[in-house]
Short mmCIF file of C-alpha atoms in Angstrom, two decimals:
data_model
loop_
_atom_site.label_atom_id
_atom_site.label_comp_id
_atom_site.label_asym_id
_atom_site.label_seq_id
_atom_site.Cartn_x
_atom_site.Cartn_y
_atom_site.Cartn_z
CA UNK N 1 0.03 0.23 0.12
CA UNK N 2 1.28 3.49 -1.15
CA UNK N 3 0.78 5.92 1.72
CA UNK N 4 2.54 9.08 0.21
CA UNK N 5 -0.22 11.34 -0.25
CA UNK N 6 -2.67 9.35 2.31
CA UNK N 7 -3.83 10.29 6.01
CA UNK N 8 -2.71 8.26 8.72
CA UNK N 9 -3.86 8.86 12.62
CA UNK N 10 -1.37 7.77 15.04
CA UNK N 11 -2.15 7.67 18.84
CA UNK N 12 0.24 8.07 21.19
CA UNK N 13 1.94 9.73 18.73
CA UNK N 14 3.69 12.45 20.43
CA UNK N 15 6.46 10.27 22.15
CA UNK N 16 8.64 6.96 22.22
CA UNK N 17 7.01 4.84 19.74
CA UNK N 18 4.04 7.08 18.39
CA UNK N 19 6.62 9.80 17.79
CA UNK N 20 9.38 7.79 15.86
CA UNK N 21 6.56 6.38 13.85
CA UNK N 22 5.15 10.12 12.92
CA UNK N 23 8.67 10.96 11.72
CA UNK N 24 8.85 7.86 9.39
CA UNK N 25 5.44 7.99 7.97
CA UNK N 26 6.00 12.12 7.37
CA UNK N 27 9.72 11.29 5.41
CA UNK N 28 7.30 8.35 3.33
CA UNK N 29 4.60 11.38 2.10
CA UNK N 30 1.72 10.72 4.56
CA UNK N 31 -0.36 13.11 6.35
CA UNK N 32 -0.11 12.08 9.73
CA UNK N 33 -2.58 13.28 12.51
CA UNK N 34 -0.75 13.00 16.46
CA UNK N 35 -3.52 11.82 18.40
CA UNK N 36 -2.62 11.82 22.19
CA UNK N 37 -3.89 13.26 25.77
CA UNK N 38 -0.51 15.59 25.64
CA UNK N 39 -1.15 18.82 24.19
CA UNK N 40 2.33 20.15 24.55
CA UNK N 41 4.39 17.51 23.16
CA UNK N 42 1.74 16.83 20.34
CA UNK N 43 2.10 21.02 19.13
CA UNK N 44 5.85 20.66 19.71
CA UNK N 45 6.24 17.97 17.49
CA UNK N 46 3.95 19.07 14.86
CA UNK N 47 5.49 22.67 14.82
CA UNK N 48 8.79 20.46 14.31
CA UNK N 49 7.44 18.09 11.24
CA UNK N 50 5.59 21.02 9.23
CA UNK N 51 2.58 21.22 7.82
CA UNK N 52 2.20 17.18 7.09
CA UNK N 53 1.45 17.06 10.72
CA UNK N 54 -1.88 17.85 12.69
CA UNK N 55 -2.40 17.43 16.50
CA UNK N 56 -5.17 16.05 17.91
CA UNK N 57 -6.04 16.05 21.74
CA UNK N 58 -7.92 13.48 23.16
CA UNK N 59 -8.62 10.08 24.85
CA UNK N 60 -8.62 6.94 22.96
CA UNK N 61 -11.27 5.55 25.35
CA UNK N 62 -13.57 8.27 24.23
CA UNK N 63 -15.78 7.19 21.32
CA UNK N 64 -16.16 11.79 20.36
CA UNK N 65 -12.24 12.50 20.77
CA UNK N 66 -11.38 9.52 18.36
CA UNK N 67 -14.54 10.14 16.17
CA UNK N 68 -13.59 13.66 15.77
CA UNK N 69 -10.06 13.00 15.20
CA UNK N 70 -10.93 10.60 12.47
CA UNK N 71 -13.43 13.25 10.96
CA UNK N 72 -10.09 15.78 10.83
CA UNK N 73 -7.81 13.31 9.70
CA UNK N 74 -9.84 12.34 6.58
CA UNK N 75 -11.01 15.84 5.39
CA UNK N 76 -7.03 16.13 4.62
CA UNK N 77 -6.79 13.16 2.58
CA UNK N 78 -8.27 9.76 2.47
CA UNK N 79 -7.40 7.59 5.48
CA UNK N 80 -5.59 4.81 4.61
CA UNK N 81 -3.55 3.86 7.90
CA UNK N 82 -4.21 3.40 11.41
CA UNK N 83 -1.11 3.32 14.33
CA UNK N 84 -2.37 2.37 17.91
CA UNK N 85 0.69 3.19 20.15
CA UNK N 86 -1.46 4.67 23.30
CA UNK N 87 -0.72 2.79 26.32
CA UNK N 88 -0.08 2.90 29.92
CA UNK N 89 1.69 0.98 32.26
CA UNK N 90 1.40 -0.36 35.69
CA UNK N 91 2.95 -2.63 38.34
CA UNK N 92 1.22 -4.33 41.27
CA UNK N 93 0.52 -8.12 42.35
CA UNK N 94 -2.38 -10.10 42.33
CA UNK N 95 -1.60 -10.33 46.06
CA UNK N 96 1.14 -8.09 47.62
CA UNK N 97 3.34 -9.29 50.35
CA UNK N 98 1.06 -7.60 52.71
CA UNK N 99 -1.86 -9.81 51.50
CA UNK N 100 -3.77 -6.96 50.02
CA UNK N 101 -5.28 -7.72 46.79
CA UNK N 102 -4.59 -5.83 43.47
CA UNK N 103 -6.68 -2.51 43.31
CA UNK N 104 -9.66 -3.21 40.92
CA UNK N 105 -9.57 0.57 39.71
CA UNK N 106 -6.08 0.22 38.73
CA UNK N 107 -6.85 -2.80 36.41
CA UNK N 108 -9.67 -1.41 35.10
CA UNK N 109 -7.55 1.50 34.33
CA UNK N 110 -4.80 -0.35 31.98
CA UNK N 111 -7.87 -2.36 30.28
CA UNK N 112 -9.60 0.72 29.67
CA UNK N 113 -6.67 2.58 28.07
CA UNK N 114 -4.84 -0.20 26.88
CA UNK N 115 -7.57 -2.68 25.44
CA UNK N 116 -10.67 -0.92 25.41
CA UNK N 117 -8.78 2.11 23.64
CA UNK N 118 -7.10 0.23 21.34
CA UNK N 119 -10.50 -1.06 20.04
CA UNK N 120 -12.24 2.03 20.20
CA UNK N 121 -9.39 2.87 17.84
CA UNK N 122 -9.67 -0.25 15.70
CA UNK N 123 -13.77 0.07 15.18
CA UNK N 124 -14.02 3.69 14.13
CA UNK N 125 -10.74 3.90 12.18
CA UNK N 126 -12.28 0.99 9.87
CA UNK N 127 -15.32 2.25 9.79
CA UNK N 128 -13.20 5.49 8.26
CA UNK N 129 -11.58 3.60 6.31
CA UNK N 130 -14.52 1.56 4.79
CA UNK N 131 -15.32 4.79 2.77
CA UNK N 132 -12.32 5.30 0.82
CA UNK N 133 -11.95 3.96 -2.78
CA UNK N 134 -9.91 0.52 -2.63
CA UNK N 135 -6.75 -0.33 -4.86
CA UNK N 136 -6.81 -2.64 -7.68
CA UNK N 137 -6.51 -5.62 -5.65
CA UNK N 138 -9.48 -4.28 -2.94
CA UNK N 139 -7.35 -2.80 -0.44
CA UNK N 140 -8.19 0.08 1.49
CA UNK N 141 -5.81 0.48 4.46
CA UNK N 142 -4.55 -1.19 7.53
CA UNK N 143 -4.82 -0.92 11.16
CA UNK N 144 -1.74 -1.91 13.23
CA UNK N 145 -1.93 -2.17 16.90
CA UNK N 146 0.61 -2.22 19.97
CA UNK N 147 0.57 -5.52 21.93
CA UNK N 148 3.30 -6.43 24.03
CA UNK N 149 5.80 -9.43 24.67
CA UNK N 150 3.90 -9.13 28.04
CA UNK N 151 0.98 -10.88 26.13
CA UNK N 152 3.47 -14.08 26.18
CA UNK N 153 5.71 -14.10 29.18
CA UNK N 154 4.28 -11.59 31.67
CA UNK N 155 6.64 -10.61 34.26
CA UNK N 156 5.27 -10.61 38.44
CA UNK N 157 3.28 -7.63 39.01
CA UNK N 158 2.28 -7.64 35.25
CA UNK N 159 -0.85 -9.27 35.62
CA UNK N 160 -2.95 -6.07 34.49
CA UNK N 161 -0.51 -5.02 31.70
CA UNK N 162 -0.57 -8.37 30.53
CA UNK N 163 -3.72 -8.84 30.37
CA UNK N 164 -4.98 -5.67 28.62
CA UNK N 165 -1.76 -7.05 26.02
CA UNK N 166 -2.95 -10.04 25.61
CA UNK N 167 -6.39 -9.25 24.88
CA UNK N 168 -4.67 -7.07 21.60
CA UNK N 169 -3.31 -10.40 20.48
CA UNK N 170 -6.54 -12.54 21.31
CA UNK N 171 -8.58 -9.37 18.96
CA UNK N 172 -6.09 -9.59 15.99
CA UNK N 173 -7.23 -12.58 14.06
CA UNK N 174 -10.78 -12.10 14.29
CA UNK N 175 -10.50 -8.43 13.56
CA UNK N 176 -8.78 -9.31 10.45
CA UNK N 177 -11.61 -11.66 9.34
CA UNK N 178 -13.92 -9.33 10.17
CA UNK N 179 -12.65 -6.32 8.10
CA UNK N 180 -11.18 -8.77 5.01
CA UNK N 181 -14.28 -8.10 2.75
CA UNK N 182 -13.79 -4.45 3.15
CA UNK N 183 -10.29 -4.75 1.99
CA UNK N 184 -8.62 -4.15 5.70
CA UNK N 185 -6.19 -5.41 7.04
CA UNK N 186 -5.04 -5.85 10.78
CA UNK N 187 -1.45 -6.42 12.06
CA UNK N 188 -0.56 -6.21 15.67
CA UNK N 189 3.02 -5.36 16.51
CA UNK N 190 4.55 -6.62 20.05
CA UNK N 191 7.57 -5.05 21.36
CA UNK N 192 10.21 -6.32 23.38
CA UNK N 193 12.32 -3.64 25.91
CA UNK N 194 12.42 -0.65 23.63
CA UNK N 195 14.35 2.12 24.62
CA UNK N 196 11.70 4.93 24.81
CA UNK N 197 11.88 8.10 26.92
CA UNK N 198 10.28 6.06 30.28
CA UNK N 199 13.09 3.69 30.02
CA UNK N 200 15.64 7.00 29.14
CA UNK N 201 15.35 8.13 32.51
CA UNK N 202 17.17 5.19 33.74
CA UNK N 203 20.94 5.00 34.50
CA UNK N 204 23.10 4.02 31.55
CA UNK N 205 24.04 0.97 33.51
CA UNK N 206 20.66 -0.29 33.95
CA UNK N 207 19.82 0.04 30.59
CA UNK N 208 22.88 -1.73 29.50
CA UNK N 209 21.74 -4.12 31.76
CA UNK N 210 18.28 -4.58 30.51
CA UNK N 211 19.60 -4.93 26.44
CA UNK N 212 22.09 -7.45 28.04
CA UNK N 213 19.41 -10.01 28.35
CA UNK N 214 18.28 -9.89 24.56
CA UNK N 215 20.01 -12.67 22.67
CA UNK N 216 20.61 -10.60 19.63
CA UNK N 217 21.55 -8.07 18.82
CA UNK N 218 22.33 -7.45 22.53
CA UNK N 219 21.11 -3.76 23.32
CA UNK N 220 17.32 -2.45 23.88
CA UNK N 221 15.27 -1.94 20.81
CA UNK N 222 15.07 1.35 18.42
CA UNK N 223 11.95 2.88 18.49
CA UNK N 224 13.05 3.52 14.79
CA UNK N 225 13.16 -0.21 14.41
CA UNK N 226 9.18 0.27 15.50
CA UNK N 227 8.78 2.69 12.97
CA UNK N 228 10.18 0.59 10.25
CA UNK N 229 8.44 -2.45 11.21
CA UNK N 230 5.09 -0.09 10.73
CA UNK N 231 6.12 1.14 7.18
CA UNK N 232 7.00 -2.68 6.08
CA UNK N 233 3.44 -3.83 7.41
CA UNK N 234 1.74 -1.18 5.09
CA UNK N 235 3.63 -1.82 1.88
CA UNK N 236 3.45 -5.81 2.80
CA UNK N 237 -0.02 -6.80 1.79
CA UNK N 238 0.59 -10.22 2.71
CA UNK N 239 0.81 -9.16 6.19
CA UNK N 240 -2.51 -9.69 7.77
CA UNK N 241 -4.35 -11.46 11.09
CA UNK N 242 -0.75 -12.07 12.57
CA UNK N 243 1.52 -10.49 15.53
CA UNK N 244 4.76 -9.98 15.48
CA UNK N 245 7.30 -9.86 17.91
CA UNK N 246 10.25 -7.37 18.02
CA UNK N 247 12.00 -8.39 20.78
CA UNK N 248 15.18 -9.60 19.54
CA UNK N 249 14.62 -12.95 20.35
CA UNK N 250 14.01 -12.15 23.81
CA UNK N 251 11.69 -14.01 26.03
CA UNK N 252 10.50 -12.79 29.37
CA UNK N 253 11.67 -14.14 32.79
CA UNK N 254 9.37 -14.34 35.80
CA UNK N 255 10.95 -11.16 36.97
#
């Protein structure tokens, strides 16, 4: 799929994996809408990258916010790609060392943002993409979701996060099957330990230690490598209904 001169919406596009993806998409000639809750970072990145980028502030779990963002996006150019990068992290054991059960509100918050938010963007993005003219082979567009290796090997304290990312993995194939008659592909990416701004706050020796557990390359993943995979998924029409691990062959230990 040629994304040049097409519109793309990237959730969580103001930082980390999302910001790297926005940069790569602009370089590929796309018009990009950054959908993020951080207004200042969204505006700053849009100003840096120029007129092809539109900042849009909102909550991925809000139907109104996401619908408005897609209306703005498709008014610029036909929407053919949606990339879900928005998400939150959280760590707590099912039962603490003091015998306290996992806070239910915190569990619900992680599920709401990571899983429900992803599905909300997926369903409304599919509605918008379904309105564009198909290519010669019938393809209209692709929706990319972001899971995590924690969906498969969740560590101690990741029960909420792993549940949210596991849900994203589980819905990839049925969503792809649902949308195949419309020529819309659905593909997931499951990153490993990525060098995002969150990890950037750690001391260099800690980051080196984290990278050392990766079989090869023995380092943290780069946000540019995630963005490169997004572009390849968009280009390769036979990628569909799959979740691709981007982890250097890492398999997470219990802790």
